[in-house]
Amino acid sequence: MTVQEVGRPRRRKEDTRLLTGRTQWTDNLSRPGMLHVMFLRSPMAHARITRVDVSGARDLPGVVAAFSGQDLAAEQGSLPCAWPVTEDVVIPDHPPMAVTEVRYVGEAVACVIATDRYRAADALDAIEVDYEPLPAVLDMNEALAPDSPKVHEAGNKAYSMQITSGDIEAAFRDAPVVVERTFTQQRLIPSAMEPRAVLADTDGESYTLWTSSQIPHVLRVMLAVTTGIPEHKIRVVAPDVGGGFGSKLQVTAEEVLCLLLARRIGRPVKWTESRSEGNLTVHHGRDQIQHLRLAADADGRIRGLRVELIADMGAYLLLLTPGIPLLGASMFNAIYKMDAYEFGCTGVFTTKMPTDAYRGAGRPEATFGIERMMDELAAELHMDPLEVRRRNWIRHEEFPYTTISGLTYDSGNYEAATERALSLFGYDKLRAEQADRRDRGDPVQLGIGVSTYTEMCGLAPSRLLGEGRFGAGGWEHGEVRMLPTGKVEVVTGSSPHGQGHVTSWSQIVADALGVPFEDITVLHGDTAIAHKGMDTYGSRSLVVGGIAVLKACEKVKDKARVLAAHLLECSPDDLEFEAGTFKVRGTDSGKTIQELAFAAFTAHNLPDGVEARLDSVATFDPETYSFPHGTHLCAVEVDTETGRTKIRSYVAVDDIGKVINPLIVEGQLHGGIAQGIAQALFEEAVYDAEGNLLTTTMADYLLPSAADLPDVTLDRTESPATSNPLGAKGVGEAGTIASTPAVVNAVVDALRPYGIDDVRMPCTPERVWRALQERAQEGERP
């Protein structure tokens, strides 16, 4: 009896080597004659560079070369922005190494190449740089003022966009209830387990770049465009990558510079960032001001929603920077029905590290905004937060449903996910305990937070991406090779950085071809092996890349069917395929796919016109996105005397369609929820008044440990997607998207008797305590 692999909780094939470190990370790699590069970085947020003298560094022992930005100006080009979101978007030149002006602390101004990284680092002290200080621009609102100092000559506004659907004026006219709030999405710093690292080498004609990247294929194209090196002369290898979360979805200055330095010196050049260097120079996430207005009827039915965002771009537009806040444009309406919707966004330049994709990329920000507003609407109407959601969400019998923002959700059941979550959470019992604590004036108050979310993932449909002015398509490529001995090699354009692609793809192929799970190898991350791909981000790997592999399997079977029919002397239409064997219908006569692979290899008896191989390739480009959803419930205890918040229980019921591997799904959800909780309670990038980043180390930038996180109860409902043959929806970002509003809603719920309707994230003990003190001074008591 053949065991079905899809849906089986397989332990990951790749874990032994990854967890023991017996693998290849970029920093582990070495090449003969390899040199090390270190970068001198600006200590000023904004200044003109009047002089750079690297001669002192060049004279030091072990130093091979040193360069300023001016030395590389003719060849370094400008780092690319691939998402010009409007026709008039301002995309300033962005040299990988600053030449005449620096615009954020940490921007590279010079470099040293030496025989080891320590000598290179020491030699940085011998470089002399003179700066003419310019005003720092830090506050987004102030940056938009006419008299603000300019980050770039063109001004501080990168772009402005407005979208309206329905009669928004009518929706707000005479609305019985209008709720208006302003929320802040604080700036976050991605913190992958593996710091970024780059190694570039050349033989004088072609180039190889090893890099800790999520996007080897995109990077190869962009390196060619930026440096002028022909694409076919560049090979990009992303070996095992220790986490990304969007931070490695980038064309970085260090990747471009290492390639150029290897070309100039003619020897391999390597760079590995330190943690403090990473906090300064890895792109940051979030950083939005959200002004929201919601109009509703007296019974809680939503009439209209207005969203005005101000989004901090930082000093430059990186690969996807301007489009990240716009990924939430279609998600602020979430799972709710309404008559009208208006979305506006203004991108602003400041003298800070540029922002770009961070886990969820625009969708967590949108979900936070609408889910906080649903709680505020419930409070305004003295209604249970779940009840106001029930009155507005799309019901399961209404799918497929086209939302007010124009997306068509194909499947879902918000009622089922919510009821299951309520049962596991013990909602009514917790509400009763909350009422009792309030009545008793308990100094430790109980708060209950709700987040009912959906997200747009499987970032892929090339047609839709083109309509949004995205600089590339969203297809994905897969290849399946049947080896002569019946084993299988799978080549995927999706490049993993911890998601378990090797295991999941093996399960898909095992079921599709009827070969053992153990007989399948998955190759990825090297443009010389996986020559085509659009890489990994936006919860697209399975629902795009996995489907490309599945379609390649179908082509393998189509080829094998023709060969089997020839060898079995029957019509292809008379063959049935089951558990890896083609059988003549109604007989015991058959051929396994392994036998057919060997027959194709020997080529002794092939039909006329049939090639000696079963190998097949496929490219998949879905028609639309996929839409996972779920309900997350959080209970917190807030000590009103100290401001300390403790998560008491957390329940997440998610609907991600068909599940390939439950263990991997649970790992993704646990990790995502941890990152969402971290935004709610712990993490924040902080700059001082001069534009210095104050949170450059793990001592300053607070990441939660396992001891800070709760046990999480997980469960699932299943509404298969109709946009792909597996019915999968994606899970990589779901936990992060749902968890932040669940936690903050719980904190605010605990404090609402004190007249508090918001606490700015992260909801640290100090911020909670200060909010309580301010309300106490105003005479508020529970």
PDB file of C-alpha atoms in Angstrom, residues 685-774:
ATOM      1  CA  ALA A 685      14.505  50.949  15.861  1.00  0.00           C
ATOM      2  CA  VAL A 686      15.218  54.276  17.555  1.00  0.00           C
ATOM      3  CA  TYR A 687      17.091  57.291  16.162  1.00  0.00           C
ATOM      4  CA  ASP A 688      18.222  60.305  18.154  1.00  0.00           C
ATOM      5  CA  ALA A 689      17.707  63.937  17.113  1.00  0.00           C
ATOM      6  CA  GLU A 690      20.896  63.918  15.006  1.00  0.00           C
ATOM      7  CA  GLY A 691      19.890  60.783  13.099  1.00  0.00           C
ATOM      8  CA  ASN A 692      22.109  58.320  14.976  1.00  0.00           C
ATOM      9  CA  LEU A 693      20.660  54.831  15.311  1.00  0.00           C
ATOM     10  CA  LEU A 694      20.586  54.072  19.032  1.00  0.00           C
ATOM     11  CA  THR A 695      19.616  50.412  18.648  1.00  0.00           C
ATOM     12  CA  THR A 696      22.719  49.060  16.935  1.00  0.00           C
ATOM     13  CA  THR A 697      23.294  45.993  19.126  1.00  0.00           C
ATOM     14  CA  MET A 698      21.232  43.193  20.609  1.00  0.00           C
ATOM     15  CA  ALA A 699      21.661  44.925  23.951  1.00  0.00           C
ATOM     16  CA  ASP A 700      19.722  47.917  22.613  1.00  0.00           C
ATOM     17  CA  TYR A 701      17.366  46.329  20.090  1.00  0.00           C
ATOM     18  CA  LEU A 702      15.171  44.028  22.138  1.00  0.00           C
ATOM     19  CA  LEU A 703      14.428  40.662  20.561  1.00  0.00           C
ATOM     20  CA  PRO A 704      12.262  38.252  22.559  1.00  0.00           C
ATOM     21  CA  SER A 705      13.770  34.997  23.730  1.00  0.00           C
ATOM     22  CA  ALA A 706      11.903  31.740  24.083  1.00  0.00           C
ATOM     23  CA  ALA A 707      11.337  32.628  27.742  1.00  0.00           C
ATOM     24  CA  ASP A 708       9.470  35.790  26.689  1.00  0.00           C
ATOM     25  CA  LEU A 709       7.032  33.976  24.406  1.00  0.00           C
ATOM     26  CA  PRO A 710       3.905  32.029  25.332  1.00  0.00           C
ATOM     27  CA  ASP A 711       2.902  28.503  24.506  1.00  0.00           C
ATOM     28  CA  VAL A 712       0.760  28.753  21.401  1.00  0.00           C
ATOM     29  CA  THR A 713      -2.237  26.547  20.644  1.00  0.00           C
ATOM     30  CA  LEU A 714      -2.556  25.916  16.913  1.00  0.00           C
ATOM     31  CA  ASP A 715      -5.308  24.388  14.842  1.00  0.00           C
ATOM     32  CA  ARG A 716      -6.538  24.580  11.262  1.00  0.00           C
ATOM     33  CA  THR A 717      -9.627  24.640   9.135  1.00  0.00           C
ATOM     34  CA  GLU A 718      -9.371  23.887   5.431  1.00  0.00           C
ATOM     35  CA  SER A 719     -10.873  25.754   2.499  1.00  0.00           C
ATOM     36  CA  PRO A 720      -8.811  24.672  -0.518  1.00  0.00           C
ATOM     37  CA  ALA A 721      -7.646  27.364  -2.903  1.00  0.00           C
ATOM     38  CA  THR A 722      -9.110  27.201  -6.389  1.00  0.00           C
ATOM     39  CA  SER A 723      -6.151  29.037  -7.968  1.00  0.00           C
ATOM     40  CA  ASN A 724      -3.796  26.051  -8.059  1.00  0.00           C
ATOM     41  CA  PRO A 725      -4.167  22.255  -8.390  1.00  0.00           C
ATOM     42  CA  LEU A 726      -2.835  21.524  -4.902  1.00  0.00           C
ATOM     43  CA  GLY A 727      -5.382  23.800  -3.220  1.00  0.00           C
ATOM     44  CA  ALA A 728      -2.582  25.366  -1.146  1.00  0.00           C
ATOM     45  CA  LYS A 729      -2.675  29.000   0.018  1.00  0.00           C
ATOM     46  CA  GLY A 730       0.658  29.856   1.667  1.00  0.00           C
ATOM     47  CA  VAL A 731       1.636  30.218   5.319  1.00  0.00           C
ATOM     48  CA  GLY A 732       5.013  31.941   5.660  1.00  0.00           C
ATOM     49  CA  GLU A 733       3.663  35.350   6.660  1.00  0.00           C
ATOM     50  CA  ALA A 734       0.312  34.463   8.259  1.00  0.00           C
ATOM     51  CA  GLY A 735       1.492  34.371  11.863  1.00  0.00           C
ATOM     52  CA  THR A 736       3.183  37.760  11.653  1.00  0.00           C
ATOM     53  CA  ILE A 737       0.189  39.353   9.961  1.00  0.00           C
ATOM     54  CA  ALA A 738      -2.358  38.137  12.483  1.00  0.00           C
ATOM     55  CA  SER A 739      -0.525  38.261  15.800  1.00  0.00           C
ATOM     56  CA  THR A 740       0.433  41.920  16.236  1.00  0.00           C
ATOM     57  CA  PRO A 741      -3.135  43.291  16.315  1.00  0.00           C
ATOM     58  CA  ALA A 742      -4.295  40.376  18.477  1.00  0.00           C
ATOM     59  CA  VAL A 743      -1.720  41.275  21.140  1.00  0.00           C
ATOM     60  CA  VAL A 744      -2.190  45.050  20.989  1.00  0.00           C
ATOM     61  CA  ASN A 745      -5.980  44.699  21.019  1.00  0.00           C
ATOM     62  CA  ALA A 746      -5.576  42.601  24.160  1.00  0.00           C
ATOM     63  CA  VAL A 747      -3.380  45.231  25.844  1.00  0.00           C
ATOM     64  CA  VAL A 748      -5.801  48.033  24.990  1.00  0.00           C
ATOM     65  CA  ASP A 749      -8.747  45.894  26.096  1.00  0.00           C
ATOM     66  CA  ALA A 750      -7.147  45.492  29.525  1.00  0.00           C
ATOM     67  CA  LEU A 751      -6.641  49.254  29.792  1.00  0.00           C
ATOM     68  CA  ARG A 752      -9.908  50.464  28.315  1.00  0.00           C
ATOM     69  CA  PRO A 753     -11.612  50.907  31.733  1.00  0.00           C
ATOM     70  CA  TYR A 754      -8.925  53.507  32.445  1.00  0.00           C
ATOM     71  CA  GLY A 755      -9.933  55.549  29.389  1.00  0.00           C
ATOM     72  CA  ILE A 756      -7.031  54.321  27.258  1.00  0.00           C
ATOM     73  CA  ASP A 757      -7.839  53.490  23.633  1.00  0.00           C
ATOM     74  CA  ASP A 758      -4.307  53.069  22.265  1.00  0.00           C
ATOM     75  CA  VAL A 759      -0.741  52.352  23.307  1.00  0.00           C
ATOM     76  CA  ARG A 760       1.942  52.999  20.740  1.00  0.00           C
ATOM     77  CA  MET A 761       3.945  49.919  19.797  1.00  0.00           C
ATOM     78  CA  PRO A 762       5.946  48.383  21.243  1.00  0.00           C
ATOM     79  CA  CYS A 763       3.686  48.274  24.295  1.00  0.00           C
ATOM     80  CA  THR A 764       6.576  48.271  26.744  1.00  0.00           C
ATOM     81  CA  PRO A 765       6.014  48.408  30.490  1.00  0.00           C
ATOM     82  CA  GLU A 766       7.131  52.047  30.479  1.00  0.00           C
ATOM     83  CA  ARG A 767       4.658  53.050  27.758  1.00  0.00           C
ATOM     84  CA  VAL A 768       1.792  51.231  29.436  1.00  0.00           C
ATOM     85  CA  TRP A 769       2.685  52.734  32.818  1.00  0.00           C
ATOM     86  CA  ARG A 770       2.960  56.254  31.386  1.00  0.00           C
ATOM     87  CA  ALA A 771      -0.398  55.921  29.638  1.00  0.00           C
ATOM     88  CA  LEU A 772      -1.952  54.937  32.957  1.00  0.00           C
ATOM     89  CA  GLN A 773      -0.276  57.823  34.782  1.00  0.00           C
ATOM     90  CA  GLU A 774      -1.466  60.342  32.206  1.00  0.00           C
TER      91      GLU A 774
END
